[in-house]
């Protein structure tokens, strides 16, 4: 039977990312060929990588990724070593440290061994490796009818080169190199015979990249490590920093900030948060927009980069295979072989009904936050094209709703954020016929129309502004008339192609609250329901209420808890019930403490029990961009902070903080051209805001307490 530590270490994973490359390995630093590996452009370049000492796995002491997400460090020790020219060594004499990082699409590793024994030790190290060049979708479980050819690995001086000729004709390569010539070198392993005197120390440098470069060395390792640190430090410096007096809360905010920096790639269009590791380490439209909205009050650069990238990749022609139409904003992009060959439509795929209105919604929010009308002017043709697509689809619907229906079977059946095949259904569990109008999507369209009206007024286009404002009013009335379920005091999830309401209670209407569409009475009723035991687990808000036909707390979208969804619901609830938002902030914060301050993509929706922990969802991405951003949105909802970039003002409405957190400071908060510190302190039971810094007098502060 395997030792408990060995078993746990084999299944605990740690991730690193840089640009379009990422690494998933276990606590030992090993890659076992399951869903782990070194990936680049959706292709697995290294599928197997294990360290053995005297033929057996080392003993795990501990492992972690550094707080800045740059280095993975694993501390190991030997199991008993056999007598080979030196006295036999018991376990626990040789300390082995594996330290690795990614820089410029290359993996750098340093393996250090030190003998703490009183006698010399012979320590035979063996690295086993392999490359299968599988597409990310194959790693996820897709079975292909045929694959390309994995070529015979080529042994060369100090390493091995791997190659794969794909069905697309491309030659994909990777190479592993060592800082010294191995004693034994084969196509799948390299052996080193270390002789360690008492107190003796040896180190070995390893590199894995697309091509072999110079032989690895201590200097190359140090230079690349310095570059990796600088790049990460630059990403982490963007935006305001949240600091609180409560150490755990600050640790959560710092971890979230570090995870967003890890997931953000600096593209020619600006910074862009990739969706999540391992399955979604690529640009997604919806995820990036929502992440940008979550972080916008603190970091405006992210939103600008996302808007620029999405505008650059906006659809200009019709494609049933890609679910594309002129003006539509992309759902995701992939670079792997299967997408290149169009075995899948995801090379540049547009099958997301909500991404286009969310894009417009983000542009309006960015402009209000920054006052950057010059950027909006440059973006205006893309915004007009996006609104053109929205209006064409809405005008083709009897109720004026934005609907979806996949054009080909290869596309996504459901095209809202809950995009699993069974996430939209009728009260009896039946899957509805399309085209489908999702309730939250109409909210996004409502916000997009109002945002465009505001921007058009700023640009002097009064007629266009009046038209968009009128459409928003008509849409609001239609949503209230068609989606409201009087018997439930709640909104239904969707309307199907036959005009029938899916009378199902899901978390989707929480997004309506966020954009401010519902009437005050219905908003209050909806907010109250989201905090009842049917939805609220004690850890967050379920995606589907208990008692609904397809409810399953272990499902992907039908009863699980997604931190980003809970945060959006909280931002909506805060308009009616700041205390309810505060309750959700506390719950999600407590959830984070059970996941090492790193919120997962989702977790199971079981009700909280005394002394118990949240139940993990086994294949959730960790980290995930909009899970990392959830804490920022929750905090903003509780503090009631809005920054008006047009007027260079901060507006605060009834700020609240959870008990036990008596001070929170936002350091280096940009307000127009100014930079200030915004501090919230609990004074005589009230939360009082202060503006500090050299520019404090140039920034207006308007406080309204409820």
XYZ file of C-alpha atoms in Angstrom:
706
model
C 0.000 0.000 0.000
C 1.299 3.457 -0.902
C 2.270 5.720 1.970
C -0.320 8.468 2.647
C 2.160 11.269 1.962
C 3.160 9.690 -1.338
C -0.453 9.296 -2.413
C -1.372 12.860 -1.456
C 1.713 14.244 -3.165
C 0.886 12.402 -6.369
C -2.566 13.966 -6.612
C -1.817 17.474 -5.311
C -1.039 19.703 -8.283
C 0.859 22.961 -8.625
C 0.812 25.259 -11.637
C 3.092 27.810 -13.263
C 2.342 30.005 -16.282
C 4.162 32.438 -18.504
C 2.670 33.769 -21.727
C 1.245 30.918 -23.785
C 3.021 28.208 -21.783
C 1.958 26.606 -18.526
C 3.014 23.695 -16.359
C 0.976 21.352 -14.173
C 2.901 18.924 -11.942
C 2.378 17.087 -8.671
C 3.845 17.962 -5.280
C 7.072 16.092 -6.105
C 7.481 18.166 -9.247
C 6.730 15.077 -11.330
C 4.546 14.849 -14.433
C 2.722 11.532 -14.663
C 0.997 11.772 -18.055
C -2.558 12.272 -16.833
C -3.974 15.810 -17.137
C -0.602 17.275 -16.181
C 2.344 18.338 -18.309
C 4.172 21.243 -19.880
C 1.892 22.892 -22.454
C 2.445 25.500 -25.127
C -0.229 26.769 -27.523
C -2.671 24.032 -26.420
C -0.114 21.276 -27.106
C 1.579 19.119 -24.465
C 5.339 19.377 -25.004
C 6.308 17.284 -21.984
C 3.926 14.535 -20.893
C 6.182 12.600 -18.542
C 8.895 13.842 -16.189
C 9.842 11.977 -13.013
C 12.748 12.029 -10.599
C 13.968 8.786 -9.061
C 16.790 8.285 -6.582
C 18.265 4.788 -6.461
C 15.325 3.658 -8.591
C 12.527 4.772 -6.262
C 10.602 8.014 -5.732
C 12.067 10.330 -3.109
C 10.194 11.082 0.104
C 8.122 14.274 -0.010
C 8.801 16.834 2.726
C 6.841 19.805 1.402
C 6.158 21.733 -1.765
C 4.629 25.063 -2.735
C 4.564 27.837 -5.278
C 6.056 31.097 -4.042
C 3.657 33.919 -3.155
C 4.477 35.797 -6.354
C 3.590 32.700 -8.457
C 7.038 32.639 -10.093
C 8.771 29.603 -8.533
C 7.692 26.089 -7.661
C 9.825 24.575 -4.881
C 9.672 20.952 -3.739
C 11.659 19.684 -0.744
C 12.397 15.960 -0.863
C 14.644 13.443 0.813
C 15.975 10.005 0.068
C 14.471 6.701 1.035
C 17.106 4.134 2.180
C 19.980 4.039 -0.316
C 21.705 0.746 -1.186
C 25.414 0.187 -0.700
C 27.158 1.001 -3.988
C 30.812 1.777 -3.298
C 29.852 3.649 -0.101
C 28.105 2.683 3.114
C 24.381 2.103 2.826
C 22.468 5.267 3.752
C 19.254 5.329 5.755
C 16.387 7.569 4.715
C 16.435 11.274 5.459
C 20.131 12.006 4.850
C 20.025 13.645 1.419
C 18.020 16.841 1.089
C 16.790 17.302 -2.488
C 15.330 20.633 -3.606
C 13.689 21.016 -7.002
C 13.123 24.668 -7.947
C 11.573 25.597 -11.287
C 9.978 28.464 -13.167
C 8.826 29.415 -16.661
C 10.274 32.260 -18.692
C 9.756 33.057 -22.375
C 8.112 29.688 -23.151
C 10.901 27.748 -21.469
C 11.024 25.633 -18.298
C 14.059 26.109 -16.065
C 14.774 23.721 -13.203
C 17.511 23.459 -10.604
C 17.851 20.217 -8.654
C 20.083 20.491 -5.578
C 21.266 17.603 -3.400
C 23.016 17.979 -0.041
C 24.278 15.167 2.191
C 23.549 15.788 5.874
C 24.985 12.421 6.895
C 28.298 11.623 8.597
C 29.465 9.421 5.726
C 29.832 9.750 1.988
C 26.719 8.828 0.021
C 26.339 7.537 -3.498
C 23.079 8.993 -4.826
C 22.070 7.773 -8.289
C 19.575 10.243 -9.768
C 17.442 9.294 -12.731
C 15.138 11.624 -14.668
C 12.500 9.880 -16.783
C 10.760 11.897 -19.494
C 8.621 11.784 -22.612
C 6.561 13.947 -24.961
C 3.276 12.920 -26.589
C 2.331 16.278 -28.216
C -1.333 15.726 -27.481
C -3.795 18.492 -28.159
C -5.368 19.977 -25.023
C -8.741 18.552 -26.078
C -7.211 15.074 -26.245
C -5.845 15.553 -22.741
C -9.376 16.553 -21.694
C -10.722 13.279 -23.090
C -11.522 13.803 -26.783
C -10.764 10.713 -28.864
C -9.486 11.389 -32.392
C -9.978 9.064 -35.321
C -6.290 9.448 -36.156
C -3.257 11.391 -35.014
C -0.061 12.528 -36.618
C 3.289 10.779 -36.163
C 5.354 10.997 -32.992
C 8.896 10.795 -34.367
C 11.661 8.792 -32.725
C 13.332 11.012 -30.093
C 16.876 12.045 -30.954
C 19.630 11.787 -28.343
C 22.100 14.616 -28.630
C 24.877 16.073 -26.506
C 23.482 16.653 -23.019
C 19.841 16.006 -23.819
C 17.046 14.640 -25.989
C 14.942 16.257 -28.715
C 11.319 15.222 -29.364
C 9.263 15.827 -32.485
C 5.760 15.268 -33.805
C 4.505 15.760 -37.344
C 0.833 16.660 -37.105
C -1.945 15.955 -39.542
C -1.840 19.682 -40.266
C 1.683 19.235 -41.655
C 3.327 21.206 -38.853
C 6.405 19.863 -37.121
C 6.086 20.457 -33.381
C 9.212 19.967 -31.290
C 10.462 20.092 -27.726
C 13.824 19.403 -26.139
C 15.195 18.605 -22.693
C 18.762 19.588 -21.826
C 21.027 19.035 -18.812
C 23.903 21.114 -17.479
C 26.258 18.130 -17.495
C 26.581 15.045 -19.610
C 24.518 12.239 -18.026
C 26.257 9.022 -17.043
C 23.446 7.218 -18.855
C 21.341 8.879 -21.548
C 18.514 7.274 -23.515
C 15.507 8.612 -25.420
C 13.374 8.404 -22.278
C 15.761 8.842 -19.330
C 18.961 10.435 -18.085
C 21.007 9.086 -15.161
C 23.523 10.878 -12.955
C 25.828 9.270 -10.367
C 26.264 11.748 -7.534
C 29.023 11.151 -4.985
C 28.269 13.262 -1.930
C 30.862 13.475 0.874
C 29.626 14.458 4.356
C 28.112 17.920 3.939
C 28.614 17.590 0.190
C 26.456 19.541 -2.269
C 25.687 19.033 -5.969
C 23.359 20.913 -8.286
C 22.019 20.137 -11.725
C 20.299 22.520 -14.134
C 17.647 21.370 -16.582
C 15.822 23.216 -19.350
C 12.832 22.212 -21.473
C 11.770 24.321 -24.433
C 10.547 24.254 -27.995
C 14.123 23.942 -29.257
C 17.486 23.161 -27.647
C 19.533 26.234 -26.802
C 22.858 26.645 -25.036
C 23.702 24.069 -22.397
C 21.880 24.885 -19.133
C 24.025 26.562 -16.491
C 23.792 28.387 -13.197
C 24.201 31.724 -14.995
C 21.446 31.012 -17.523
C 19.183 29.943 -14.670
C 19.879 33.103 -12.661
C 19.432 35.431 -15.631
C 16.130 33.839 -16.627
C 14.924 33.845 -13.004
C 15.626 37.569 -12.745
C 13.664 38.190 -15.968
C 10.743 36.094 -14.722
C 10.651 38.016 -11.429
C 10.753 41.391 -13.186
C 7.945 40.456 -15.550
C 5.718 39.195 -12.757
C 6.520 42.207 -10.591
C 5.496 44.494 -13.444
C 2.137 42.741 -13.809
C 1.500 42.830 -10.071
C 2.173 46.568 -9.885
C -0.809 47.366 -12.081
C -3.753 48.904 -10.313
C -4.516 49.700 -6.696
C -3.546 47.333 -3.918
C -5.959 46.207 -1.188
C -4.522 46.013 2.308
C -6.418 45.287 5.504
C -5.522 45.062 9.169
C -6.790 41.468 9.294
C -3.864 39.303 8.031
C -5.939 36.498 6.507
C -8.128 38.921 4.574
C -5.060 40.714 3.239
C -3.539 37.350 2.302
C -6.670 36.550 0.276
C -6.526 39.893 -1.533
C -2.802 39.456 -2.224
C -3.253 35.885 -3.464
C -6.061 37.017 -5.759
C -3.882 39.811 -7.101
C -0.989 37.395 -7.667
C -3.250 34.906 -9.441
C -4.588 37.568 -11.794
C -0.999 38.570 -12.545
C -0.114 34.917 -13.203
C -3.025 34.426 -15.598
C -2.500 37.722 -17.426
C -0.515 37.624 -20.651
C 0.894 40.790 -22.185
C -0.372 40.696 -25.765
C 0.287 43.293 -28.497
C -3.129 44.786 -27.634
C -2.326 45.017 -23.917
C -2.769 42.832 -20.823
C -5.292 39.993 -21.157
C -6.351 37.559 -18.407
C -6.411 33.974 -19.662
C -9.408 32.124 -18.269
C -7.856 29.373 -16.130
C -5.356 26.546 -15.735
C -5.256 23.859 -16.989
C -8.260 23.682 -19.323
C -8.700 27.307 -20.348
C -5.239 28.879 -20.487
C -6.104 30.940 -23.549
C -8.074 34.107 -24.324
C -11.797 33.687 -23.612
C -14.173 36.554 -24.259
C -16.772 36.247 -21.499
C -14.282 35.322 -18.777
C -11.968 38.216 -19.582
C -14.786 40.775 -19.690
C -16.222 39.670 -16.344
C -12.750 39.550 -14.777
C -12.151 43.086 -16.040
C -15.462 44.253 -14.566
C -14.536 42.675 -11.225
C -11.179 44.454 -11.120
C -12.132 47.695 -12.906
C -12.427 49.845 -9.781
C -8.834 48.906 -8.916
C -7.185 48.233 -12.288
C -8.256 49.934 -15.511
C -5.405 48.650 -17.687
C -6.900 45.170 -17.758
C -10.227 46.383 -19.180
C -8.471 48.477 -21.813
C -6.361 45.510 -22.937
C -9.382 43.205 -23.072
C -11.469 45.678 -25.068
C -8.613 46.213 -27.533
C -8.031 42.487 -28.066
C -11.712 41.674 -28.501
C -12.229 44.549 -30.937
C -9.266 43.303 -32.986
C -10.814 39.819 -33.176
C -14.401 40.912 -33.825
C -16.178 38.848 -36.491
C -16.571 40.419 -39.917
C -18.343 37.631 -41.807
C -20.812 34.787 -41.379
C -19.630 31.271 -40.487
C -21.961 28.529 -39.284
C -18.994 26.402 -38.202
C -17.567 29.206 -36.049
C -20.989 30.565 -34.976
C -19.732 33.878 -36.343
C -21.617 36.887 -37.691
C -20.475 40.456 -38.424
C -20.096 42.437 -35.215
C -20.038 39.447 -32.904
C -17.365 39.187 -30.187
C -15.351 35.980 -29.828
C -16.001 33.314 -27.232
C -12.571 31.667 -27.269
C -9.477 31.087 -29.335
C -7.273 27.983 -29.540
C -3.965 27.181 -31.261
C -3.811 23.393 -31.018
C -3.712 20.923 -33.894
C -7.371 19.909 -33.604
C -8.513 23.510 -33.945
C -6.027 24.165 -36.755
C -7.499 21.198 -38.645
C -11.063 22.366 -37.856
C -11.813 19.084 -36.128
C -13.220 21.510 -33.550
C -14.510 25.046 -34.141
C -12.554 26.662 -31.326
C -9.635 28.152 -33.273
C -11.532 31.447 -33.230
C -15.028 30.641 -32.023
C -17.947 33.008 -31.555
C -20.517 30.724 -29.873
C -21.253 32.909 -26.874
C -24.497 34.890 -26.872
C -23.483 37.096 -23.947
C -19.943 38.080 -24.914
C -21.022 40.788 -27.354
C -23.306 42.715 -24.959
C -20.751 42.198 -22.178
C -18.100 43.765 -24.435
C -20.268 46.858 -24.908
C -21.157 46.884 -21.212
C -17.457 46.839 -20.276
C -16.721 49.728 -22.637
C -19.357 51.849 -20.912
C -18.072 50.898 -17.468
C -14.465 51.614 -18.502
C -15.403 55.061 -19.785
C -17.258 55.940 -16.571
C -14.341 54.699 -14.478
C -11.606 56.515 -16.420
C -13.157 59.356 -18.425
C -11.027 58.092 -21.332
C -13.195 59.240 -24.230
C -10.266 59.182 -26.673
C -9.976 55.412 -26.278
C -13.742 55.030 -26.714
C -13.561 57.090 -29.913
C -11.048 54.610 -31.321
C -13.239 51.715 -30.208
C -16.455 53.253 -31.531
C -16.627 51.367 -34.875
C -16.313 48.050 -33.006
C -18.978 49.120 -30.505
C -21.341 50.154 -33.306
C -20.741 46.843 -35.080
C -21.425 44.929 -31.862
C -24.670 46.826 -31.309
C -25.593 46.157 -34.920
C -25.380 42.401 -34.347
C -27.327 42.643 -31.070
C -30.095 44.704 -32.644
C -30.403 42.458 -35.698
C -30.900 39.383 -33.502
C -33.275 41.184 -31.132
C -35.329 42.561 -34.015
C -35.815 39.004 -35.275
C -37.393 37.956 -31.969
C -41.061 38.623 -31.167
C -40.221 39.924 -27.699
C -37.088 41.773 -28.769
C -34.773 39.434 -26.845
C -31.221 38.402 -27.694
C -31.324 34.648 -28.394
C -28.958 31.862 -29.405
C -29.070 28.561 -31.238
C -25.946 26.833 -32.434
C -25.550 26.789 -36.184
C -23.792 23.384 -36.345
C -23.654 20.340 -34.073
C -19.937 20.866 -33.454
C -20.689 24.098 -31.599
C -21.834 24.662 -28.038
C -25.466 23.739 -27.381
C -25.809 26.365 -24.645
C -24.091 29.682 -25.168
C -24.470 31.591 -21.919
C -21.956 31.307 -19.101
C -23.649 28.077 -17.999
C -22.729 26.310 -21.208
C -23.072 22.638 -20.267
C -25.727 20.804 -22.266
C -28.207 20.396 -19.398
C -27.895 23.820 -17.771
C -31.104 25.212 -19.326
C -34.313 23.227 -18.894
C -38.023 23.367 -18.131
C -39.488 22.765 -14.680
C -40.036 19.081 -15.508
C -36.406 18.659 -16.623
C -37.068 18.759 -20.383
C -34.383 20.393 -22.511
C -36.005 23.304 -24.382
C -35.961 23.837 -28.119
C -34.124 26.878 -29.430
C -33.597 29.652 -30.022
C -33.132 30.379 -26.318
C -33.395 33.752 -24.567
C -31.501 33.669 -21.253
C -32.694 36.039 -18.564
C -29.252 37.371 -17.580
C -28.321 38.011 -21.212
C -31.243 40.420 -21.525
C -29.792 42.209 -18.516
C -26.440 42.529 -20.260
C -28.184 43.926 -23.357
C -30.043 46.399 -21.144
C -26.737 47.569 -19.644
C -25.119 47.714 -23.092
C -27.944 49.887 -24.456
C -27.728 52.289 -21.537
C -23.942 52.373 -21.780
C -24.061 53.169 -25.490
C -26.629 55.898 -24.850
C -24.310 57.505 -22.309
C -21.289 57.262 -24.619
C -23.244 58.620 -27.583
C -24.236 61.654 -25.520
C -20.583 62.213 -24.617
C -19.764 62.088 -28.328
C -22.569 64.491 -29.218
C -24.701 61.847 -30.980
C -28.018 62.765 -29.367
C -30.314 60.912 -31.763
C -28.429 57.637 -31.334
C -28.414 58.140 -27.567
C -32.179 58.660 -27.475
C -32.770 55.585 -29.632
C -30.631 53.311 -27.434
C -32.214 54.699 -24.274
C -35.673 54.003 -25.686
C -34.700 50.449 -26.604
C -33.432 49.882 -23.070
C -36.785 51.022 -21.673
C -38.719 48.690 -23.995
C -36.423 45.769 -23.163
C -36.825 46.327 -19.429
C -40.618 46.189 -19.751
C -40.419 43.026 -21.872
C -38.176 41.256 -19.361
C -40.477 42.184 -16.478
C -43.511 40.996 -18.422
C -42.151 37.733 -19.836
C -39.616 36.377 -17.314
C -41.303 37.075 -13.973
C -42.860 34.039 -12.240
C -45.562 35.364 -9.949
C -46.030 32.033 -8.188
C -42.329 31.927 -7.238
C -41.700 35.639 -6.761
C -38.624 35.171 -8.959
C -37.464 35.324 -12.583
C -37.375 32.239 -14.823
C -34.074 31.162 -16.319
C -34.973 31.355 -20.023
C -37.633 31.511 -22.740
C -37.493 28.760 -25.352
C -38.033 28.821 -29.103
C -41.770 28.277 -28.686
C -42.070 31.277 -26.418
C -42.464 29.174 -23.268
C -40.849 30.325 -20.048
C -38.506 27.834 -18.375
C -40.005 28.169 -14.912
C -36.810 27.241 -13.101
C -35.137 29.092 -10.227
C -31.447 29.526 -10.948
C -28.834 32.111 -9.981
C -29.079 33.852 -13.374
C -31.477 36.600 -12.149
C -28.778 37.706 -9.726
C -27.084 39.170 -12.798
C -30.255 41.179 -13.509
C -29.854 42.725 -10.063
C -26.243 43.601 -10.892
C -27.238 45.684 -13.936
C -30.215 47.250 -12.144
C -32.989 46.062 -14.446
C -35.702 44.819 -12.010
C -38.269 47.068 -10.378
C -37.496 47.864 -6.712
C -40.114 45.432 -5.408
C -38.992 42.560 -7.614
C -35.340 43.318 -6.966
C -35.980 43.060 -3.241
C -37.838 39.752 -3.645
C -35.129 38.306 -5.906
C -32.318 39.352 -3.574
C -34.131 37.817 -0.614
C -34.579 34.472 -2.410
C -30.908 34.267 -3.333
C -30.125 34.346 0.392
C -32.570 31.569 1.353
C -31.331 27.993 2.012
C -32.545 26.943 -1.448
C -29.687 28.993 -2.946
C -27.329 30.013 -0.160
C -25.122 27.157 1.057
C -23.215 29.035 3.733
C -20.236 29.140 1.355
C -21.878 30.936 -1.570
C -24.850 30.995 -3.947
C -25.808 27.828 -5.811
C -26.211 28.010 -9.561
C -29.546 26.192 -9.214
C -32.010 26.151 -6.342
C -32.555 23.006 -4.322
C -35.692 21.210 -5.428
C -35.393 21.978 -9.142
C -35.624 19.038 -11.534
C -31.943 18.732 -12.439
C -30.514 19.896 -9.135
C -27.241 18.157 -8.317
C -24.735 19.858 -6.001
C -21.901 17.886 -7.647
C -22.766 19.007 -11.202
C -20.932 21.621 -13.228
C -23.772 24.144 -13.479
C -26.849 22.610 -11.825
C -26.318 23.238 -8.128
C -22.600 23.907 -7.689
C -21.205 27.210 -6.388
C -19.111 29.437 -8.651
C -17.328 32.270 -6.809
C -17.670 34.698 -9.721
C -21.420 34.038 -9.913
C -21.780 34.578 -6.174
C -19.837 37.846 -6.511
C -22.104 39.129 -9.288
C -25.166 38.178 -7.246
C -23.671 39.994 -4.248
C -23.027 43.110 -6.330
C -26.699 43.028 -7.309
C -27.975 42.242 -3.822
C -25.951 45.184 -2.480
C -28.311 47.599 -4.278
C -31.117 46.377 -1.991
C -29.385 44.800 0.993
C -25.802 45.768 1.840
C -25.968 43.344 4.758
C -26.722 40.479 2.369
C -23.677 41.356 0.283
C -21.610 41.494 3.466
C -22.813 38.002 4.362
C -21.672 36.684 0.986
C -18.287 38.401 1.264
C -17.720 36.730 4.631
C -18.826 33.341 3.258
C -16.578 33.464 0.195
C -13.657 34.715 2.300
C -14.122 31.750 4.640
C -14.281 29.472 1.598
C -10.936 30.854 0.420
C -9.320 29.938 3.739
C -10.036 26.278 2.952
C -8.379 26.520 -0.493
C -5.087 28.143 0.574
C -6.603 31.559 -0.237
C -7.014 30.568 -3.909
C -10.667 30.259 -4.898
C -11.327 27.474 -7.407
C -13.384 27.829 -10.569
C -16.249 26.141 -8.697
C -16.952 23.793 -5.811
C -19.844 21.534 -4.863
C -23.073 23.066 -3.623
C -23.573 21.054 -0.448
C -24.943 22.994 2.518
C -22.396 24.126 5.073
C -22.216 22.018 8.201
C -20.645 22.913 11.525
C -16.933 22.123 11.490
C -16.986 20.957 7.860
C -15.181 22.366 4.829
C -16.391 23.170 1.305
C -16.495 20.102 -0.956
C -14.158 20.361 -3.948
C -15.203 19.863 -7.565
C -12.581 17.395 -8.825
C -11.574 18.984 -12.142
C -12.086 22.677 -11.381
C -9.502 25.055 -12.786
C -7.211 26.411 -10.107
C -6.410 29.240 -10.531
C -9.295 30.695 -12.550
C -9.368 34.378 -13.510
C -12.922 35.259 -12.566
C -12.630 33.281 -9.335
C -9.526 35.335 -8.497
C -11.443 38.520 -9.298
C -14.478 37.553 -7.201
C -13.041 38.919 -3.965
C -12.500 42.349 -5.493
C -16.091 42.544 -6.731
C -17.418 41.375 -3.363
C -15.372 43.991 -1.518
C -16.524 46.767 -3.846
C -20.146 45.698 -3.336
C -19.775 45.956 0.441
C -17.897 49.256 0.404
C -20.328 50.828 -2.074
C -17.481 52.460 -3.996
C -17.873 53.992 -7.449
C -15.180 56.081 -9.126
C -16.428 58.706 -11.590
C -13.643 59.318 -14.069
C -15.592 62.073 -15.820
C -15.797 64.178 -12.643
C -12.657 62.910 -10.831
C -14.834 61.899 -7.904
C -15.198 58.951 -5.552
C -18.779 58.163 -4.546
C -19.405 55.921 -1.567
C -22.797 54.616 -0.515
C -23.268 53.102 2.963
C -19.879 51.333 3.267
C -19.781 48.117 5.292
C -17.029 45.738 6.409
C -17.383 42.305 8.027
C -16.956 42.104 11.783
C -13.308 41.513 12.612
C -12.088 43.657 9.720
C -11.843 47.209 11.037
C -9.719 48.813 8.346
C -9.159 48.363 4.621
C -6.927 50.596 2.513
C -6.816 50.897 -1.259
C -3.273 52.005 -2.080
C -2.478 53.903 -5.296
C -6.083 54.216 -6.481
C -6.301 56.143 -9.756
C -9.045 58.758 -10.038
C -8.744 60.477 -13.402
C -5.169 61.825 -13.604
C -4.762 61.623 -9.828
C -3.561 58.891 -7.492
C -4.718 58.585 -3.883
C -5.059 56.153 -1.009
C -8.660 55.433 -0.026
C -8.922 54.181 3.560
C -11.979 52.771 5.331
C -11.932 52.633 9.152
C -14.482 51.453 11.666
C -15.191 54.397 13.992
C -17.873 54.128 16.695
C -19.559 51.299 14.821
C -19.609 53.092 11.448
C -17.292 52.629 8.470
C -15.730 56.001 7.668
C -13.777 56.632 4.430
C -10.755 58.916 4.132
C -8.791 60.062 1.094
C -5.060 60.371 1.713
C -2.016 61.277 -0.364
C -0.562 64.228 -2.246
C -3.516 64.383 -4.670
C -6.200 64.040 -1.984
C -7.471 67.621 -2.345
C -7.874 67.228 -6.108
C -10.288 64.309 -5.744
C -13.882 64.767 -4.672
C -15.313 62.400 -2.046
C -19.083 62.059 -1.758
C -20.469 59.870 1.013
C -24.056 58.747 1.465
C -24.873 56.551 4.437
C -28.041 54.485 4.396
